[in-house]
Amino acid sequence: MILTRRLIAILLAIILLNGTTALACGPFTLEAIFVHTVHPTYPLAQFAAGRIGVVQPSYARSYLYTAYRYLSGGSFSPSEQKAMVDLWKQRLDFSSDENPSDWSAVWLEARKKIPGVQERGEIDVYRAREKPNEYEWYVNCNKDSFETAAKALADRSLEYKSDSATLLAWVNAQDQVFSNCGSGVSIPEPLPPDARLLARQDRAYQIAAAHFYSANFDEAQKHFAEIAADDKSPWHFVAAYMIARTLIRKASLGAPEQKQESLRAAETQLKKILAVNSFAHLHASARRLANLVSLRLHPEERLHELARVLLDRKQNDNLKQDLWDYTTLLDQYLEVEEPKPDAVKGDDLSEWIAMMEAADKTAPARAVERWQATRSDPWLIAALTHAAGTQGTAADLIAAALKVQPNAPAFISARFHAARLLTESGKNNEARAVLDELLKNHAAKLDESALNLVSNRRMMLATTFPEFLLYTVRVPAALSWNDDGREIPADDESVSSEMKDLKGEPRFDHAAAGAFNHKIPLSVLKRAVLEKHLVAPLTRDIAQAVWLRAAILGDTKTAEEVAPALKTYVPGLSTLLDQYVSATTPQAKKFAAIYAWLKFPGLEPVVDSGVGRRSPLNQQDLYRDNWWCGAAFQPATDEENREVLAFTPVSTQPLLFLSAAEKAAAEREWTTLDSVGAGPNYIVDQVIKWANANPNDPRVPEALHLAVTTTRYGCGDKETGRWSKAAFDLLHRKYPNTTWAKKTPYWFKD
């Protein structure tokens, strides 16, 4: 239960600070991430160390800050780099290096040393808010609370070594204080006037603390004020600090109408503490609280103040918290339904981040204007990010990008965008030269995402089919379950041994697969099979797609040409391929192909991208990725799902190595293939047509049985139930006594 509350508390904090978070439902499949768009490529430590690659405007703002500082000529010390990685890990994993449930251990160990103290269990540090928010938890007792209590106990053990009763009463009262951490209200009784002065002073502080932890903030403030007024109390200084903490806690958890008043009172109290030298030992803690209050009371002022602090070249031991606060404030202005970019004006860092994320039509011109005014690398990258090759300033931007030196942090981004803009402006030869030089001389500077982006651009500039194939091969930057869109690489414990073997394997990304499927005609694509330019697993994927696509489209010549190669990659298909080749009419060949497809549900007339289907071709996939499941869906494009621009592999531009006739042929082929619709519907239709024309074919009963099966274990649409019943009815009407009819007791509506 404590773990559950811890997760809920972390999620609550993230939701309260950054808006709503939606977590998807399973089952989830492993996804190949070729280009990271949410965060940089793992390990994140390399980004923190300055290997920033192609800076994506869609990165979370903490990464954009890091990129800006490097682009500006700054750097980070090793400890600052670690602080950033810790922050990123905490946000991505909803985790922290510390487990609050372990904080009480120091107190529990300390009390064990006192004779006569009863055993007690673990202390729950999470407490539910008051109604109507009782399903929200917060960390009530922090680490310092238990450490302070343990230190005080050590001191009192020396003070009361001859007075065990007073020491035991002190421990019992402190236990009572900590009983409020998780729930309830339990306040220690005041000591009588004749008790020892130190014991009465300690008890007064314990009473105040108990009120604080039980969320009785007005009482806590009153008691802390009384202690702070007593300059003889050992708790005099801490109590003054606790007044501010109480007011902040009240502002956070109390009634909304008193929030501002409580924060202003806390601000006043903290200013008093920071102004007095006798409180110097509390100044660091007070300053952290003052920063928190400023963040809530004066968000715009604090935003710009933090921006200046974060760009200071001096060592910043508070970098993690400063960056956390800064990006939280940015989120308040930019991560809302109606962003307020004007609110972040006032410092270059905030304006740059807002510009990188801008999606309005004026962004390109505004970015160029800032670059022209500053001639700085950050604003050059912002201008390049928003630029199109057709805009008037493209030539100036390209020239500036090509002047960036290889040792500059902006180099990779600048070269990538220079090549992109050259391509968009029709200067393909120049773009190709830029990319070739980058891949030849600076490949070591490219992280996996940047390498895949550059390779994609180079692929689209190929002038021959073999050259195109050379650049289609990608190694994913990560394999991720990506169930919530965070692109976190899957750990070894969460994947099967088979999936582990995928790491480092070459695959096709969606741009390469899209080109194979939509842009390249069979007359060209078959060469990838016959000439064997690619490694065997990738050639197999293309071979099965070429054969089935050719069979569906009636291109029997191509299907027969690639059949021998496909037999070497999928030996189990050999007999069925031989039946296809030996069939004497186009109709017989079509049915032979459909029959083979029924027995090999993993076949599909397209090339998969990413991880692809992992089940053997002759086995049904548990998640219904059978008989070309993708044909039943029209997935939203990345552009439709994305709010902020990101650079991902593209396949929208024409392929240079294809003739006009080949391009037209590819378009016709895809139009015909796309019209097939849901795989089960098409298969059932073809089987029924053949069965009606050839009722004595011994394969027909089995084919009808398998056709019904496709409607259950494939991906259908609203018409699939009708086709399922049609195949079922034909099987039971014409072949009622066959084994296949007995194996088919049902048809499937949906």
XYZ file of N, CA and C in Angstrom, residues 277-411:
405
model
N 21.830 37.400 11.176
C 23.018 36.553 11.137
C 22.928 35.369 12.082
N 22.200 35.518 13.172
C 22.114 34.420 14.134
C 21.369 33.216 13.565
N 20.654 33.431 12.463
C 19.958 32.328 11.798
C 20.785 31.763 10.640
N 22.070 32.088 10.580
C 22.894 31.724 9.418
C 22.877 30.224 9.144
N 22.816 29.407 10.214
C 22.822 27.958 10.016
C 21.545 27.465 9.332
N 20.513 28.316 9.287
C 19.258 27.952 8.626
C 19.062 28.687 7.300
N 20.025 29.517 6.933
C 19.840 30.347 5.745
C 19.689 29.525 4.460
N 20.453 28.432 4.325
C 20.347 27.624 3.104
C 18.944 27.036 2.970
N 18.440 26.482 4.071
C 17.086 25.909 4.043
C 16.041 26.995 3.837
N 16.225 28.133 4.492
C 15.271 29.234 4.362
C 15.268 29.785 2.941
N 16.440 29.826 2.330
C 16.518 30.340 0.961
C 15.778 29.413 -0.002
N 15.888 28.102 0.226
C 15.144 27.160 -0.627
C 13.639 27.368 -0.489
N 13.185 27.579 0.756
C 11.760 27.835 0.964
C 11.353 29.167 0.339
N 12.213 30.156 0.466
C 11.907 31.464 -0.116
C 11.781 31.368 -1.634
N 12.627 30.546 -2.235
C 12.529 30.344 -3.684
C 11.202 29.699 -4.057
N 10.772 28.737 -3.236
C 9.490 28.083 -3.488
C 8.339 29.079 -3.369
N 8.389 29.923 -2.353
C 7.337 30.928 -2.162
C 7.341 31.917 -3.320
N 8.526 32.333 -3.728
C 8.629 33.270 -4.849
C 8.056 32.660 -6.115
N 8.317 31.370 -6.322
C 7.790 30.675 -7.485
C 6.267 30.746 -7.515
N 5.638 30.685 -6.339
C 4.168 30.684 -6.290
C 3.572 32.089 -6.255
N 4.271 32.992 -5.592
C 3.723 34.347 -5.454
C 4.084 35.247 -6.638
N 5.292 35.092 -7.128
C 5.791 35.971 -8.194
C 6.346 35.119 -9.332
N 5.504 34.359 -10.006
C 6.007 33.377 -10.974
C 6.811 33.976 -12.119
N 6.366 35.112 -12.670
C 7.106 35.681 -13.798
C 8.472 36.185 -13.360
N 8.515 36.853 -12.227
C 9.804 37.344 -11.715
C 10.742 36.177 -11.438
N 10.193 35.144 -10.813
C 11.013 33.990 -10.469
C 11.486 33.262 -11.722
N 10.649 33.201 -12.736
C 11.025 32.562 -13.994
C 12.286 33.202 -14.565
N 12.286 34.510 -14.676
C 13.430 35.200 -15.279
C 14.648 35.167 -14.357
N 14.402 35.196 -13.064
C 15.510 35.078 -12.114
C 16.187 33.718 -12.263
N 15.382 32.650 -12.367
C 15.943 31.312 -12.525
C 16.677 31.178 -13.858
N 16.139 31.798 -14.894
C 16.815 31.739 -16.197
C 18.223 32.318 -16.087
N 18.347 33.423 -15.362
C 19.673 34.030 -15.192
C 20.580 33.126 -14.357
N 20.031 32.530 -13.310
C 20.818 31.634 -12.458
C 21.293 30.418 -13.253
N 20.406 29.872 -14.080
C 20.723 28.657 -14.825
C 21.768 28.888 -15.913
N 21.954 30.128 -16.321
C 22.955 30.426 -17.344
C 24.264 30.931 -16.758
N 24.295 31.108 -15.446
C 25.517 31.560 -14.785
C 26.587 30.483 -14.926
N 27.782 30.872 -15.306
C 28.862 29.902 -15.528
C 29.440 29.359 -14.222
N 29.068 29.967 -13.085
C 29.591 29.493 -11.803
C 28.935 28.166 -11.428
N 29.639 27.377 -10.608
C 29.107 26.104 -10.137
C 27.767 26.326 -9.438
N 26.775 25.533 -9.791
C 25.445 25.627 -9.186
C 25.121 24.307 -8.506
N 25.258 24.275 -7.196
C 24.983 23.049 -6.448
C 23.489 22.798 -6.285
N 22.695 23.771 -6.663
C 21.241 23.624 -6.563
C 20.606 23.508 -7.958
N 21.407 23.064 -8.932
C 20.945 23.060 -10.324
C 19.683 22.231 -10.518
N 19.628 21.056 -9.917
C 18.470 20.188 -10.127
C 17.178 20.885 -9.709
N 17.168 21.474 -8.523
C 15.950 22.138 -8.051
C 15.656 23.392 -8.864
N 16.697 24.137 -9.197
C 16.483 25.349 -10.005
C 15.883 25.005 -11.364
N 16.408 23.953 -11.993
C 15.894 23.560 -13.300
C 14.480 23.006 -13.182
N 14.229 22.266 -12.125
C 12.872 21.743 -11.891
C 11.885 22.908 -11.762
N 12.246 23.877 -10.924
C 11.351 25.018 -10.713
C 11.173 25.827 -12.001
N 12.257 26.019 -12.719
C 12.203 26.824 -13.940
C 11.271 26.198 -14.977
N 11.443 24.901 -15.215
C 10.605 24.251 -16.224
C 9.159 24.134 -15.754
N 8.952 24.011 -14.455
C 7.576 24.002 -13.931
C 6.900 25.336 -14.215
N 7.625 26.420 -14.021
C 7.073 27.739 -14.324
C 6.815 27.898 -15.818
N 7.752 27.444 -16.639
C 7.526 27.514 -18.084
C 6.265 26.750 -18.473
N 6.076 25.594 -17.848
C 4.886 24.790 -18.154
C 3.607 25.564 -17.867
N 3.629 26.383 -16.816
C 2.426 27.145 -16.456
C 2.023 28.120 -17.562
N 3.000 28.549 -18.339
C 2.710 29.526 -19.393
C 2.612 28.897 -20.786
N 3.342 27.802 -20.992
C 3.406 27.228 -22.335
C 2.671 25.899 -22.465
N 2.525 25.175 -21.364
C 1.905 23.854 -21.423
C 0.454 23.940 -20.970
N -0.276 24.848 -21.554
C -1.681 25.058 -21.201
C -2.498 25.132 -22.485
N -3.811 25.083 -22.330
C -4.683 25.079 -23.499
C -4.476 26.310 -24.364
N -4.277 27.435 -23.721
C -3.994 28.675 -24.441
C -2.641 29.207 -23.981
N -1.545 28.813 -24.648
C -0.207 29.244 -24.225
C -0.093 30.763 -24.159
N 0.783 31.227 -23.262
C 1.004 32.657 -23.074
C 2.479 32.974 -23.291
N 2.932 32.936 -24.541
C 4.362 33.170 -24.792
C 4.830 34.554 -24.369
N 3.932 35.537 -24.339
C 4.341 36.881 -23.915
C 4.797 36.897 -22.466
N 4.266 35.962 -21.668
C 4.616 35.930 -20.246
C 6.067 35.531 -20.025
N 6.674 34.837 -21.004
C 8.055 34.393 -20.811
C 9.056 35.376 -21.404
N 8.575 36.461 -21.992
C 9.501 37.452 -22.538
C 10.235 38.155 -21.412
N 11.520 38.360 -21.625
C 12.296 39.036 -20.595
C 13.656 38.430 -20.377
N 13.876 37.220 -20.918
C 15.221 36.641 -20.894
C 15.383 35.773 -22.126
N 16.595 35.676 -22.616
C 16.863 35.025 -23.895
C 16.562 33.538 -23.856
N 16.875 32.877 -22.756
C 16.650 31.437 -22.647
C 15.173 31.108 -22.789
N 14.323 31.770 -22.016
C 12.886 31.470 -22.051
C 12.295 31.783 -23.416
N 12.729 32.893 -23.999
C 12.215 33.255 -25.320
C 12.667 32.250 -26.375
N 13.889 31.735 -26.240
C 14.394 30.750 -27.198
C 13.612 29.450 -27.104
N 13.363 28.983 -25.887
C 12.591 27.742 -25.717
C 11.190 27.917 -26.298
N 10.559 29.055 -25.995
C 9.220 29.308 -26.542
C 9.252 29.354 -28.065
N 10.305 29.918 -28.622
C 10.413 29.993 -30.071
C 10.633 28.609 -30.682
N 11.474 27.792 -30.072
C 11.700 26.447 -30.597
C 10.396 25.665 -30.672
N 9.511 25.900 -29.718
C 8.251 25.157 -29.667
C 7.131 25.815 -30.463
N 7.341 27.023 -30.916
C 6.265 27.779 -31.569
C 5.744 27.038 -32.796
N 4.427 27.092 -32.974
C 3.805 26.402 -34.105
C 3.005 27.353 -34.991
N 3.065 28.655 -34.703
C 2.279 29.599 -35.489
C 3.007 29.962 -36.779
N 2.287 30.548 -37.711
C 2.820 30.849 -39.033
C 3.889 31.940 -39.015
N 3.914 32.732 -37.956
C 4.899 33.814 -37.893
C 6.236 33.359 -37.324
N 6.287 32.134 -36.810
C 7.504 31.657 -36.140
C 8.741 31.720 -37.032
N 8.684 31.269 -38.300
C 9.899 31.324 -39.122
C 10.473 32.733 -39.256
N 9.614 33.693 -39.505
C 10.101 35.070 -39.675
C 10.629 35.618 -38.362
N 9.944 35.330 -37.258
C 10.391 35.843 -35.956
C 11.725 35.227 -35.564
N 11.900 33.930 -35.849
C 13.162 33.271 -35.510
C 14.319 33.850 -36.320
N 14.083 34.083 -37.601
C 15.130 34.678 -38.451
C 15.477 36.075 -37.963
N 14.468 36.818 -37.581
C 14.707 38.181 -37.092
C 15.609 38.169 -35.861
N 15.348 37.245 -34.932
C 16.199 37.169 -33.736
C 17.608 36.728 -34.098
N 17.730 35.791 -35.043
C 19.064 35.364 -35.444
C 19.820 36.515 -36.097
N 19.154 37.251 -36.946
C 19.816 38.373 -37.613
C 20.249 39.442 -36.611
N 19.473 39.582 -35.532
C 19.808 40.584 -34.517
C 20.948 40.124 -33.616
N 21.033 38.808 -33.349
C 22.011 38.299 -32.379
C 23.207 37.604 -33.023
N 22.982 36.999 -34.199
C 23.996 36.191 -34.871
C 24.576 35.138 -33.920
N 23.738 34.622 -33.046
C 24.182 33.613 -32.081
C 23.791 32.222 -32.565
N 24.523 31.214 -32.104
C 24.218 29.841 -32.504
C 22.842 29.374 -32.035
N 22.427 29.687 -30.793
C 21.073 29.238 -30.405
C 20.000 29.755 -31.361
N 20.086 31.020 -31.730
C 19.054 31.574 -32.603
C 19.232 31.135 -34.053
N 20.451 30.771 -34.447
C 20.631 30.165 -35.766
C 19.899 28.824 -35.816
N 20.060 28.034 -34.771
C 19.380 26.729 -34.739
C 17.870 26.911 -34.693
N 17.394 27.899 -33.950
C 15.946 28.162 -33.918
C 15.443 28.563 -35.302
N 16.184 29.424 -35.979
C 15.778 29.863 -37.316
C 15.814 28.701 -38.301
N 16.854 27.883 -38.226
C 16.943 26.718 -39.106
C 15.810 25.734 -38.832
N 15.485 25.566 -37.568
C 14.428 24.626 -37.181
C 13.110 24.982 -37.850
N 12.795 26.258 -37.913
C 11.507 26.692 -38.463
C 11.553 26.980 -39.964
N 12.729 26.979 -40.527
C 12.864 27.411 -41.917
C 12.396 26.344 -42.898
N 11.952 26.801 -44.046
C 11.641 25.941 -45.188
C 12.536 26.358 -46.341
N 12.861 25.411 -47.198
C 13.779 25.693 -48.293
C 13.254 26.701 -49.286
N 11.953 26.953 -49.252
C 11.351 27.882 -50.213
C 11.300 29.319 -49.710
N 11.651 29.561 -48.438
C 11.543 30.922 -47.933
C 12.745 31.758 -48.358
N 12.555 33.052 -48.419
C 13.552 33.951 -48.971
C 14.879 33.952 -48.251
N 14.876 33.666 -46.953
C 16.115 33.717 -46.178
C 16.838 32.372 -46.138
N 16.334 31.384 -46.865
C 16.922 30.046 -46.799
C 18.400 30.064 -47.182
N 18.754 30.803 -48.230
C 20.151 30.817 -48.688
C 21.080 31.361 -47.609
N 20.654 32.431 -46.936
C 21.481 32.997 -45.862
C 21.629 32.009 -44.715
N 20.542 31.331 -44.391
C 20.583 30.366 -43.292
C 21.480 29.188 -43.639
N 21.378 28.716 -44.863
C 22.237 27.605 -45.288
C 23.705 28.013 -45.214
N 24.014 29.204 -45.704
C 25.400 29.679 -45.672
C 25.923 29.764 -44.246
N 25.085 30.273 -43.349
C 25.500 30.382 -41.945
C 25.671 29.001 -41.322
N 24.765 28.080 -41.662
C 24.848 26.725 -41.111
C 26.131 26.032 -41.546
N 26.528 26.237 -42.770
C 27.724 25.575 -43.294
C 29.011 26.185 -42.755
N 28.906 27.350 -42.135
C 30.080 27.973 -41.521
C 30.322 27.500 -40.093
N 29.357 26.814 -39.501
C 29.522 26.322 -38.130
C 30.630 25.275 -38.109
N 31.570 25.430 -37.207
C 32.746 24.569 -37.164
C 32.439 23.214 -36.516
N 33.177 22.170 -36.912
C 32.897 20.821 -36.402
C 32.974 20.686 -34.889
N 33.770 21.528 -34.225
C 33.886 21.418 -32.766
C 32.795 22.185 -32.024
N 31.916 22.836 -32.757
C 30.842 23.610 -32.120
C 29.664 22.696 -31.787
N 29.025 22.898 -30.629
C 27.847 22.083 -30.285
C 26.731 22.175 -31.320
N 26.685 23.280 -32.072
C 25.623 23.464 -33.071
C 25.901 22.719 -34.372
N 27.057 22.099 -34.504
C 27.497 21.579 -35.795
C 26.523 20.566 -36.395
